[in-house]
Amino acid sequence: MPIIVNLDVMMAKRKMSLNELSEKVDLTLSNLSILKTGKAKAIRFSTLEAICKVLDCQPGDILEFTK
C-alpha cells in the first residue's frame, strides 16, 4: 500500500506508549495497534485529529504517501 503510517515514529519521539496513547485518544488497544502496524483500511478524521492533538503533530507527520 502506498500510504505509510508513521505512528510508531511519532510515539517514540514523544516517548509515549501504546497504552498511554490509547487512554488519551479513547481508542481500544487493538484498533490503535491495527493503525500502528499499517493494517488499517481507513481512519476517521476525528481519530486522526485526536491523535494529532495528543502527540502534538500534524497529520503529515503520521501519514506518508509513497509511489
Coordinates of N, CA and C in Angstrom, one line a residue, residues 3-25:
I3 N 0.4 4.2 1.2 CA 0.2 5.0 2.4 C 1.0 4.3 3.5
I4 N 1.9 5.0 4.1 CA 2.7 4.5 5.2 C 2.3 5.2 6.5
V5 N 2.1 4.5 7.5 CA 1.7 5.0 8.8 C 2.9 5.1 9.7
N6 N 3.3 6.3 10.1 CA 4.5 6.5 10.9 C 4.1 6.8 12.4
L7 N 3.0 6.2 12.9 CA 2.5 6.4 14.2 C 3.6 6.0 15.2
D8 N 4.2 4.9 15.0 CA 5.2 4.4 15.9 C 6.4 5.4 16.1
V9 N 6.8 6.0 15.0 CA 7.8 7.0 15.0 C 7.5 8.2 15.9
M10 N 6.2 8.7 15.7 CA 5.8 9.9 16.5 C 5.6 9.5 17.9
M11 N 5.2 8.3 18.2 CA 5.1 7.8 19.6 C 6.4 7.8 20.2
A12 N 7.4 7.3 19.5 CA 8.8 7.2 20.0 C 9.4 8.6 20.3
K13 N 9.1 9.5 19.4 CA 9.6 10.9 19.6 C 9.0 11.5 20.8
R14 N 7.8 11.2 21.1 CA 7.1 11.8 22.3 C 7.2 10.9 23.5
K15 N 8.0 9.8 23.4 CA 8.2 8.8 24.5 C 6.8 8.4 25.1
M16 N 5.9 8.0 24.2 CA 4.6 7.6 24.6 C 4.3 6.2 24.3
S17 N 3.8 5.4 25.2 CA 3.5 4.0 24.9 C 2.1 3.9 24.2
L18 N 1.9 2.7 23.7 CA 0.6 2.4 23.0 C -0.5 2.5 24.1
N19 N -0.3 2.0 25.3 CA -1.3 2.0 26.3 C -1.7 3.5 26.7
E20 N -0.7 4.3 26.8 CA -0.9 5.7 27.2 C -1.7 6.4 26.1
L21 N -1.3 6.2 24.8 CA -1.9 6.9 23.7 C -3.4 6.4 23.6
S22 N -3.6 5.1 23.8 CA -4.9 4.5 23.8 C -5.8 5.2 24.8
E23 N -5.4 5.4 26.0 CA -6.2 6.0 27.0 C -6.5 7.5 26.7
K24 N -5.5 8.2 26.2 CA -5.7 9.6 25.9 C -6.5 9.9 24.7
V25 N -6.5 9.0 23.7 CA -7.3 9.2 22.5 C -8.6 8.5 22.6

